[in-house]
CSV table of C-alpha atoms and ligand atoms in Angstrom, one decimal:
chain,number,residue,atom,x,y,z
A,103,MET,CA,0.0,0.0,0.0
A,104,PRO,CA,2.6,2.6,-1.0
A,105,GLY,CA,1.8,6.0,0.3
A,106,SER,CA,-1.1,5.1,2.5
A,107,THR,CA,-1.1,5.7,6.2
A,108,THR,CA,-0.9,2.6,8.3
A,109,GLN,CA,-3.4,2.2,11.2
A,110,VAL,CA,-1.2,0.8,14.0
A,111,SER,CA,-0.6,1.2,17.7
A,112,PRO,CA,1.2,4.2,19.1
A,113,LEU,CA,5.0,4.3,18.6
A,114,ALA,CA,6.8,1.7,20.8
A,115,LEU,CA,9.1,4.5,22.0
A,116,LEU,CA,6.0,6.2,23.5
A,117,GLY,CA,4.7,3.0,25.1
A,118,GLY,CA,2.9,1.3,22.1
A,119,SER,CA,3.5,-2.2,21.0
A,120,LYS,CA,6.4,-3.2,18.8
A,121,ALA,CA,6.0,-3.4,15.0
A,122,VAL,CA,8.2,-6.5,14.9
A,123,ASP,CA,5.9,-8.6,17.1
A,124,ILE,CA,6.8,-12.1,16.0
A,125,PRO,CA,9.9,-14.2,16.8
A,126,VAL,CA,12.7,-13.6,14.3
A,127,ASP,CA,14.3,-16.8,12.8
A,128,ASP,CA,18.0,-17.2,13.5
A,129,ASP,CA,18.8,-17.6,9.9
A,130,LEU,CA,17.3,-14.3,8.8
A,131,PHE,CA,20.5,-12.4,9.7
A,132,ARG,CA,23.1,-15.1,10.3
A,133,TRP,CA,26.3,-14.5,8.5
A,134,PRO,CA,28.6,-16.0,7.4
A,135,ILE,CA,26.6,-19.1,6.5
A,136,VAL,CA,28.9,-21.9,7.6
A,137,THR,CA,27.9,-25.5,6.7
A,138,PRO,CA,29.6,-28.9,7.4
A,139,GLU,CA,31.1,-28.5,3.9
A,140,ASP,CA,33.0,-25.4,5.1
A,141,GLU,CA,34.0,-27.2,8.3
A,142,GLN,CA,35.3,-30.3,6.4
A,143,ALA,CA,37.3,-28.2,4.0
A,144,VAL,CA,39.0,-26.3,6.9
A,145,VAL,CA,39.6,-29.4,8.9
A,146,ALA,CA,41.2,-31.2,5.9
A,147,VAL,CA,43.8,-28.4,5.7
A,148,LEU,CA,44.5,-28.7,9.5
A,149,ARG,CA,44.8,-32.5,9.2
A,150,GLU,CA,47.1,-32.3,6.2
A,151,GLY,CA,49.1,-29.5,8.0
A,152,THR,CA,49.2,-27.5,4.7
A,153,MET,CA,48.1,-24.1,6.2
A,154,SER,CA,51.2,-22.4,4.9
A,155,GLN,CA,51.2,-24.0,1.4
A,156,ILE,CA,49.6,-22.4,-1.7
A,157,LYS,CA,48.0,-25.2,-3.7
A,158,ILE,CA,44.5,-24.7,-2.4
A,159,SER,CA,44.9,-20.9,-2.6
A,160,LYS,CA,45.8,-21.3,-6.3
A,161,GLN,CA,42.7,-23.3,-6.9
A,162,PHE,CA,40.6,-20.6,-5.1
A,163,GLU,CA,42.3,-17.9,-7.2
A,164,ALA,CA,41.4,-19.7,-10.4
A,165,GLU,CA,37.8,-20.1,-9.3
A,166,TRP,CA,37.6,-16.5,-8.2
A,167,GLY,CA,39.0,-15.4,-11.5
A,168,ASN,CA,36.2,-17.3,-13.2
A,169,PHE,CA,33.6,-15.6,-11.1
A,170,ILE,CA,35.0,-12.0,-11.5
A,171,GLY,CA,36.3,-12.5,-15.0
A,172,THR,CA,39.9,-11.6,-14.3
A,173,LYS,CA,43.0,-13.4,-15.6
A,174,PHE,CA,45.3,-12.9,-12.6
A,175,ASN,CA,44.1,-13.4,-9.0
A,176,LEU,CA,46.3,-13.3,-5.9
A,177,CYS,CA,45.2,-14.2,-2.4
A,178,HIS,CA,46.2,-11.9,0.5
A,179,PRO,CA,45.9,-12.3,4.2
A,180,ASN,CA,43.3,-9.4,4.3
A,181,GLY,CA,41.8,-6.7,2.1
A,182,THR,CA,44.2,-4.1,3.4
A,183,ALA,CA,47.2,-6.1,2.2
A,184,SER,CA,45.6,-6.5,-1.2
A,185,LEU,CA,45.2,-2.7,-1.5
A,186,LEU,CA,48.9,-2.2,-0.5
A,187,GLY,CA,49.9,-4.8,-3.1
A,188,ALA,CA,47.7,-3.2,-5.7
A,189,MET,CA,49.0,0.3,-5.1
A,190,PHE,CA,52.6,-0.9,-5.4
A,191,GLY,CA,51.5,-2.9,-8.4
A,192,CYS,CA,50.2,0.3,-10.1
A,193,GLY,CA,53.6,2.0,-9.4
A,194,VAL,CA,52.4,4.2,-6.6
A,195,GLY,CA,55.5,5.5,-4.8
A,196,ARG,CA,57.2,8.5,-3.1
A,197,GLY,CA,55.8,11.8,-4.1
A,198,ASP,CA,52.8,10.4,-6.0
A,199,GLU,CA,49.2,11.3,-5.2
A,200,ILE,CA,46.2,9.0,-5.1
A,201,ILE,CA,42.6,10.2,-5.1
A,202,ALA,CA,40.1,8.3,-2.9
A,203,PRO,CA,36.8,9.0,-1.3
A,204,SER,CA,36.9,10.3,2.2
A,205,LEU,CA,33.8,8.3,3.2
A,206,THR,CA,35.4,4.9,3.4
A,207,TYR,CA,37.3,2.5,5.7
A,208,TRP,CA,40.9,3.7,6.2
A,209,ALA,CA,42.4,0.9,4.2
A,210,THR,CA,41.2,2.4,1.0
A,211,ALA,CA,43.7,5.2,1.3
A,212,MET,CA,46.2,4.7,4.1
A,213,PRO,CA,48.4,2.1,2.5
A,214,ALA,CA,49.5,4.9,0.1
A,215,MET,CA,51.2,6.6,3.0
A,216,ALA,CA,53.3,3.5,3.7
A,217,LEU,CA,54.6,3.9,0.1
A,218,GLY,CA,55.5,7.6,0.5
A,219,ALA,CA,52.5,8.7,-1.5
A,220,THR,CA,49.8,11.3,-0.6
A,221,PRO,CA,46.1,10.5,-0.3
A,222,VAL,CA,43.9,13.3,-1.7
A,223,PHE,CA,40.3,13.0,-0.9
A,224,ALA,CA,37.3,13.6,-3.1
A,225,ASP,CA,33.7,14.2,-2.1
A,226,ILE,CA,30.9,11.7,-2.8
A,227,ASP,CA,27.7,11.8,-4.9
A,228,LYS,CA,24.6,12.4,-2.7
A,229,GLN,CA,22.6,9.5,-4.1
A,230,SER,CA,25.1,6.7,-4.6
A,231,ILE,CA,27.4,7.9,-1.7
A,232,CYS,CA,30.2,6.7,-3.9
A,233,ILE,CA,33.1,9.0,-5.1
A,234,ASP,CA,31.8,11.8,-7.4
A,235,PRO,CA,33.6,11.7,-10.8
A,236,ASN,CA,33.5,15.5,-11.1
A,237,GLU,CA,35.3,15.7,-7.7
A,238,ILE,CA,38.0,13.4,-9.1
A,239,GLU,CA,38.8,15.3,-12.2
A,240,LYS,CA,39.4,18.6,-10.5
A,241,ARG,CA,41.9,17.0,-8.1
A,242,ILE,CA,44.1,15.4,-10.8
A,243,THR,CA,47.6,16.7,-11.1
A,244,PRO,CA,50.7,15.5,-12.9
A,245,ARG,CA,51.6,13.6,-9.7
A,246,THR,CA,48.3,11.6,-9.6
A,247,LYS,CA,49.1,8.0,-10.1
A,248,ALA,CA,45.9,6.2,-9.2
A,249,ILE,CA,42.3,6.7,-8.3
A,250,VAL,CA,40.9,4.3,-5.7
A,251,VAL,CA,37.2,4.0,-5.9
A,252,VAL,CA,34.9,2.2,-3.4
A,253,HIS,CA,31.6,0.6,-4.4
A,254,TYR,CA,30.1,1.8,-1.1
A,255,SER,CA,27.7,-0.4,0.7
A,256,GLY,CA,27.3,-2.4,-2.5
A,257,HIS,CA,26.4,0.5,-4.7
A,258,PRO,CA,28.5,0.5,-7.9
A,259,CYS,CA,30.4,3.7,-8.6
A,260,ASP,CA,29.8,5.7,-11.8
A,261,MET,CA,32.5,3.6,-13.6
A,262,ASP,CA,31.9,5.0,-17.2
A,263,ALA,CA,32.7,8.5,-16.0
A,264,ILE,CA,35.6,7.3,-13.8
A,265,LEU,CA,37.2,5.2,-16.5
A,266,ALA,CA,36.9,8.0,-19.0
A,267,ILE,CA,38.7,10.4,-16.6
A,268,ALA,CA,41.4,7.9,-15.9
A,269,LYS,CA,42.0,7.2,-19.5
A,270,LYS,CA,42.1,10.9,-20.4
A,271,HIS,CA,44.7,11.6,-17.7
A,272,GLY,CA,46.7,8.3,-17.9
A,273,VAL,CA,46.1,7.3,-14.3
A,274,LYS,CA,45.3,3.8,-12.9
A,275,VAL,CA,42.0,2.8,-11.4
A,276,ILE,CA,42.0,0.6,-8.3
A,277,GLU,CA,38.5,-0.7,-7.4
A,278,ASP,CA,38.1,-1.4,-3.6
A,279,VAL,CA,35.3,-4.0,-3.8
A,280,SER,CA,35.3,-4.8,-0.1
A,281,HIS,CA,31.6,-3.9,0.1
A,282,ALA,CA,30.4,-5.2,-3.2
A,283,HIS,CA,31.6,-8.7,-4.1
A,284,GLY,CA,29.5,-9.8,-7.1
A,285,ALA,CA,27.8,-6.5,-7.7
A,286,ARG,CA,27.4,-5.5,-11.3
A,287,TYR,CA,27.6,-2.1,-13.0
A,288,LYS,CA,25.6,-2.1,-16.3
A,289,GLY,CA,26.1,-5.8,-16.6
A,290,ARG,CA,29.9,-5.6,-15.9
A,291,MET,CA,31.4,-7.1,-12.8
A,292,THR,CA,32.8,-4.8,-10.1
A,293,GLY,CA,36.5,-5.5,-9.6
A,294,ALA,CA,37.0,-6.3,-13.3
A,295,MET,CA,36.5,-2.8,-14.8
A,296,GLY,CA,39.5,-0.8,-13.4
A,297,ASP,CA,43.1,-1.8,-13.7
A,298,VAL,CA,42.9,-3.9,-10.5
A,299,GLY,CA,40.2,-4.9,-8.0
A,300,CYS,CA,40.8,-5.5,-4.3
A,301,PHE,CA,38.4,-7.5,-2.1
A,302,SER,CA,38.3,-7.8,1.7
A,303,MET,CA,37.1,-11.2,2.6
A,304,MET,CA,37.0,-10.8,6.4
A,305,ALA,CA,34.3,-12.6,8.4
A,306,SER,CA,31.8,-9.8,8.4
A,307,LYS,CA,32.0,-8.9,4.7
A,308,SER,CA,29.6,-10.2,2.1
A,309,PHE,CA,32.1,-12.7,0.9
A,310,PRO,CA,33.5,-14.1,4.2
A,311,ILE,CA,36.4,-16.5,4.6
A,312,GLY,CA,37.7,-15.4,8.0
A,313,GLU,CA,40.6,-13.0,7.5
A,314,GLY,CA,41.4,-12.8,3.8
A,315,GLY,CA,41.7,-10.6,0.7
A,316,MET,CA,42.0,-10.9,-3.0
A,317,LEU,CA,43.7,-8.9,-5.8
A,318,SER,CA,42.2,-9.4,-9.2
A,319,THR,CA,43.6,-8.0,-12.5
A,320,ASP,CA,44.1,-8.6,-16.2
A,321,ASP,CA,47.4,-6.7,-16.1
A,322,ARG,CA,50.4,-9.0,-15.8
A,323,THR,CA,52.7,-6.2,-14.6
A,324,ILE,CA,50.4,-5.2,-11.7
A,325,TYR,CA,50.1,-8.9,-10.8
A,326,GLU,CA,53.9,-9.5,-10.9
A,327,ARG,CA,54.7,-6.4,-8.9
A,328,ALA,CA,52.2,-7.4,-6.3
A,329,ILE,CA,53.9,-10.8,-6.1
A,330,ALA,CA,57.3,-9.2,-5.9
A,331,PHE,CA,56.1,-6.9,-3.1
A,332,GLY,CA,54.8,-9.5,-0.7
A,333,HIS,CA,54.8,-13.1,-2.0
A,334,TYR,CA,58.4,-14.3,-1.8
A,335,GLU,CA,57.2,-17.9,-2.2
A,336,ARG,CA,55.9,-17.1,-5.7
A,337,MET,CA,58.7,-15.0,-7.0
A,338,GLY,CA,59.9,-17.9,-9.1
A,339,GLU,CA,56.8,-17.3,-11.3
A,340,LEU,CA,58.0,-13.8,-12.2
A,341,THR,CA,58.7,-13.1,-15.9
A,342,LEU,CA,59.5,-9.4,-15.9
A,343,PRO,CA,63.2,-9.0,-16.4
A,344,ASP,CA,63.6,-6.3,-13.7
A,345,LEU,CA,61.8,-8.5,-11.1
A,346,ARG,CA,63.1,-12.0,-11.9
A,347,PRO,CA,66.5,-11.7,-10.4
A,348,LEU,CA,65.1,-10.6,-7.1
A,349,ALA,CA,63.3,-13.9,-6.4
A,350,GLY,CA,63.3,-15.0,-2.8
A,351,ALA,CA,63.2,-11.7,-1.0
A,352,PRO,CA,60.0,-9.6,-1.2
A,353,LEU,CA,60.5,-6.0,-2.1
A,354,GLY,CA,58.0,-4.7,0.4
A,355,GLY,CA,59.6,-6.5,3.3
A,356,VAL,CA,56.2,-8.0,4.0
A,357,LYS,CA,54.6,-11.4,3.8
A,358,HIS,CA,51.2,-11.5,2.1
A,359,ARG,CA,50.5,-15.2,2.0
A,360,LEU,CA,47.0,-16.3,3.0
A,361,ASN,CA,46.4,-19.2,5.5
A,362,GLN,CA,45.0,-22.1,3.5
A,363,THR,CA,42.2,-22.7,6.0
A,364,ALA,CA,40.8,-19.5,4.7
A,365,SER,CA,41.2,-20.3,1.0
A,366,ALA,CA,39.7,-23.7,1.5
A,367,MET,CA,36.7,-22.0,3.1
A,368,GLY,CA,36.7,-19.5,0.2
A,369,ARG,CA,36.3,-22.3,-2.4
A,370,VAL,CA,33.2,-23.6,-0.6
A,371,GLN,CA,31.8,-20.2,0.0
A,372,LEU,CA,32.2,-19.3,-3.7
A,373,LYS,CA,30.2,-22.4,-4.8
A,374,TYR,CA,27.1,-21.0,-3.0
A,375,TYR,CA,27.7,-17.3,-3.2
A,376,PRO,CA,25.7,-16.5,-6.4
A,377,GLU,CA,22.6,-18.2,-5.0
A,378,ARG,CA,23.1,-16.6,-1.6
A,379,ILE,CA,23.4,-13.1,-2.9
A,380,ALA,CA,20.4,-13.7,-5.3
A,381,GLU,CA,18.3,-14.4,-2.2
A,382,ILE,CA,19.7,-11.3,-0.4
A,383,GLN,CA,18.9,-9.2,-3.5
A,384,ARG,CA,15.3,-10.4,-3.5
A,385,ALA,CA,14.9,-9.8,0.3
A,386,MET,CA,16.5,-6.4,0.3
A,387,ASN,CA,14.5,-5.2,-2.7
A,388,ARG,CA,11.3,-6.6,-1.1
A,389,PHE,CA,12.1,-4.5,2.0
A,390,TRP,CA,12.6,-1.3,0.0
A,391,ASP,CA,9.6,-1.9,-2.3
A,392,LEU,CA,7.4,-2.0,0.8
A,393,LEU,CA,8.7,1.5,1.8
A,394,GLU,CA,8.2,3.2,-1.6
A,395,GLY,CA,6.5,6.6,-1.0
A,396,VAL,CA,7.1,6.7,2.8
A,397,PRO,CA,8.2,10.2,3.7
A,398,GLY,CA,11.7,11.0,5.0
A,399,ILE,CA,13.3,7.8,3.9
A,400,ARG,CA,14.6,6.6,0.5
A,401,ALA,CA,16.4,3.5,-0.6
A,402,HIS,CA,20.1,3.4,-1.2
A,403,ARG,CA,20.1,1.0,-4.1
A,404,VAL,CA,20.3,0.7,-7.8
A,405,PRO,CA,17.0,0.4,-9.8
A,406,PRO,CA,15.8,-3.1,-9.0
A,407,LYS,CA,15.0,-4.0,-12.6
A,408,SER,CA,18.3,-2.9,-14.2
A,409,ASP,CA,21.5,-4.6,-15.2
A,410,SER,CA,23.3,-3.2,-12.1
A,411,THR,CA,23.1,-4.9,-8.7
A,412,MET,CA,24.2,-4.4,-5.1
A,413,GLY,CA,26.1,-7.7,-4.8
A,414,GLY,CA,25.7,-9.0,-1.3
A,415,TRP,CA,24.3,-5.6,0.1
A,416,TYR,CA,27.0,-5.3,2.7
A,417,ASN,CA,26.3,-2.6,5.3
A,418,PRO,CA,22.9,-1.7,3.8
A,419,LEU,CA,21.8,1.9,4.2
A,420,GLY,CA,18.9,4.2,3.7
A,421,HIS,CA,18.9,7.9,2.9
A,422,TYR,CA,17.3,10.1,5.6
A,423,LEU,CA,15.6,13.3,4.7
A,424,PRO,CA,14.8,15.1,8.0
A,425,GLU,CA,13.2,18.0,6.1
A,426,GLU,CA,10.3,15.7,5.2
A,427,LEU,CA,9.8,14.7,8.9
A,428,GLY,CA,9.6,18.1,10.5
A,429,GLY,CA,13.4,18.2,11.1
A,430,LEU,CA,13.4,15.1,13.4
A,431,PRO,CA,17.1,14.3,14.0
A,432,VAL,CA,18.3,11.0,12.7
A,433,ALA,CA,19.4,9.9,16.2
A,434,LYS,CA,15.8,10.2,17.3
A,435,PHE,CA,14.5,8.4,14.3
A,436,ILE,CA,17.0,5.5,14.9
A,437,ALA,CA,16.0,5.3,18.6
A,438,ALA,CA,12.3,5.1,17.6
A,439,VAL,CA,12.8,2.4,14.9
A,440,ASN,CA,15.0,0.3,17.3
A,441,ALA,CA,12.2,0.5,19.9
A,442,GLU,CA,9.9,-1.0,17.3
A,443,GLY,CA,12.5,-3.9,16.9
A,444,GLY,CA,13.6,-2.5,13.5
A,445,LYS,CA,17.3,-3.0,13.8
A,446,THR,CA,18.7,0.2,12.5
A,447,GLY,CA,21.8,2.2,13.6
A,448,ARG,CA,24.5,4.6,12.4
A,449,THR,CA,26.7,2.6,10.1
A,450,ALA,CA,28.5,4.9,7.6
A,451,ASN,CA,32.3,5.5,8.1
A,452,LYS,CA,33.4,8.9,9.4
A,453,PRO,CA,35.2,11.1,6.8
A,454,LEU,CA,38.9,10.3,6.6
A,455,HIS,CA,40.0,13.8,5.4
A,456,VAL,CA,39.5,15.3,8.9
A,457,HIS,CA,40.9,12.3,10.9
A,458,PRO,CA,44.0,13.3,12.9
A,459,ALA,CA,46.0,10.2,11.8
A,460,LEU,CA,45.8,11.4,8.2
A,461,ASN,CA,46.9,15.0,9.0
A,462,MET,CA,49.2,15.1,12.0
A,463,PRO,CA,51.6,12.3,12.7
A,464,ASP,CA,55.1,12.2,11.2
A,465,ILE,CA,55.1,8.4,11.3
A,466,TYR,CA,58.4,7.8,9.5
A,467,ARG,CA,60.3,10.8,10.9
A,468,ASP,CA,60.5,12.7,7.6
A,469,GLY,CA,60.2,16.0,9.4
A,470,LYS,CA,56.7,16.5,8.1
A,471,PRO,CA,53.3,14.9,8.6
A,472,THR,CA,53.4,11.6,6.7
A,473,ARG,CA,50.5,12.4,4.4
A,474,ILE,CA,52.4,15.2,2.8
A,475,ALA,CA,56.0,14.2,3.6
A,476,PHE,CA,56.9,14.0,-0.1
A,477,ALA,CA,54.1,16.1,-1.6
A,478,SER,CA,54.8,19.2,-3.7
A,479,ARG,CA,52.2,21.2,-1.7
A,480,ASP,CA,50.0,20.9,1.4
A,481,VAL,CA,46.9,19.0,0.2
A,482,ARG,CA,45.4,18.6,3.6
A,483,GLN,CA,41.7,19.3,3.6
A,484,GLY,CA,40.0,20.9,6.7
A,485,PRO,CA,36.5,20.8,7.9
A,486,GLY,CA,34.0,22.2,5.3
A,487,SER,CA,36.1,21.0,2.4
A,488,LEU,CA,34.0,18.0,1.5
A,489,PRO,CA,30.5,19.0,2.4
A,490,VAL,CA,28.6,16.0,1.2
A,491,SER,CA,30.8,13.5,3.1
A,492,GLU,CA,30.8,15.7,6.2
A,493,ALA,CA,27.0,16.0,6.3
A,494,LEU,CA,26.2,12.4,5.5
A,495,ALA,CA,26.1,11.1,9.1
A,496,GLU,CA,22.9,13.1,9.7
A,497,ARG,CA,21.3,11.9,6.4
A,498,ILE,CA,21.9,8.1,6.5
A,499,PHE,CA,20.8,5.2,8.6
A,500,GLY,CA,21.4,1.4,8.7
A,501,ILE,CA,18.7,-1.1,7.7
A,502,PRO,CA,18.5,-4.8,8.5
A,503,TRP,CA,20.8,-7.0,6.4
A,504,PHE,CA,18.4,-9.8,5.4
A,505,LYS,CA,20.1,-13.0,4.3
A,506,LYS,CA,16.8,-14.9,3.7
A,507,ASP,CA,13.8,-13.8,1.7
A,508,LYS,CA,11.0,-14.3,4.3
A,509,PRO,CA,8.2,-12.0,3.3
A,510,GLU,CA,6.2,-12.2,6.6
A,511,LEU,CA,9.2,-11.1,8.6
A,512,ILE,CA,10.5,-8.6,6.1
A,513,GLU,CA,7.0,-7.0,6.2
A,514,LYS,CA,7.2,-6.6,10.0
A,515,PHE,CA,10.6,-4.9,9.7
A,516,ALA,CA,9.4,-2.6,7.0
A,517,LEU,CA,6.4,-1.7,9.2
A,518,ALA,CA,8.8,-0.5,11.9
A,519,TYR,CA,10.3,2.1,9.6
A,520,ARG,CA,7.0,3.1,8.0
A,521,LYS,CA,5.3,3.5,11.4
A,522,VAL,CA,8.1,5.8,12.8
A,523,ALA,CA,8.3,7.9,9.6
A,524,GLU,CA,4.5,8.3,9.3
A,525,ASN,CA,4.3,9.3,13.0
A,526,ALA,CA,7.4,11.4,13.2
A,527,LYS,CA,5.3,14.4,14.4
A,528,GLN,CA,4.8,12.6,17.7
A,529,LEU,CA,8.5,12.6,18.4
A,530,ILE,CA,9.1,16.3,17.9
B,164,LIG,C1,37.0,-4.0,5.2
B,164,LIG,C2,37.5,-3.0,4.2
B,164,LIG,C3,38.8,-3.0,3.8
B,164,LIG,C4,39.9,-3.7,4.4
B,164,LIG,O1,39.8,-5.1,4.4
B,164,LIG,P1,40.4,-6.0,5.6
B,164,LIG,O2,40.1,-7.3,5.1
B,164,LIG,O3,39.7,-5.6,6.9
B,164,LIG,O4,41.9,-5.7,5.7
B,164,LIG,C5,39.2,-2.1,2.8
B,164,LIG,N1,38.3,-1.2,2.2
B,164,LIG,C6,37.0,-1.2,2.6
B,164,LIG,C7,36.1,-0.2,2.0
B,164,LIG,C8,36.6,-2.1,3.6
B,164,LIG,O5,35.3,-2.0,4.0
């Protein structure tokens, strides 16, 4: 009944009964889904004692490459390591700049500082909350080496515009796909459109293998440089003449090998991943379809019947428009929805550009804050410089991350949001 006003009890926050008034099945939210097949795969590695070998990881890489559509795939112990390897792979180094969104997890940008490069932050688009291509282009300088984009909360970035800008200026595109495994942009797979894709596979992400990460690329040079940086055990595979003689000692002085208990789990997870995210997709779209036309809240999603998708809908969010609800602050909205049993919260990252760690410490004793230690100018961005990112916290809320498409339960959860939005006046 889009748009109609629901006749229900008073708000739970004001003493009424809860919208979610039936028991919630355990499997509605349980993640990761671990079955005896995952357990057997992990136990087999333990029994064989092959945790530190790479045979199973290589099988997982080949299967992952089939799924994403990339030729070269390299397991990492976490997503952060895959981003560091990808940046080195793209040639990011001392004095270079990378452009990244400020609204993201720190690992999207901070590995650049370990390489002597300077993160420059761009604002986000209000609707997608992904990096805004216009914001990228005006920040490109001769020193820009790479753009790191994040398909935030599963929403694909505007890749046509981003790839066109990158091509025009000759800079690399690193896709941070840690929120969007399996999401498609106009039919194309996220992680396979830029020069290299990086995926966190930690236990809470939509593709969960414990702690783990993957680097995926069609570019042999990026792949080989990532091996040379942190995979000493694979350096025998190198073919590039400047890297080959270095075999046996990783250039980064780091060890980026994944524990095979995780890659064994990854092989099992991948078998079921397409069907699991198809169900998540149905459930999440069902939830938002029920809320079409409700004032003050809007879906953060791609059009449901398009050739783009939200992958596993990691960290799903809604847009909050307080101006449609008499100015009700989002914190109050969240408290009221939670009182209904609606499982919301504040879940977007805080902007990085104003974080002290990115602006103050001289981590490597270069005599300057590390972010600008080798920069040609002070690129630090103060409060007010990225207004959309900075205002987002008051305009966004978390929604339940349904793993199962159970209409009766999803309708109850949707009612919690509808009830609060339609009765917002009572809270002011
Ligand atoms: C989780 C995450 C990472 C880092 O991955 P880890 O596996 O935790 O190291 C990088 N980027 C984004 C956007 C993330 O959400």
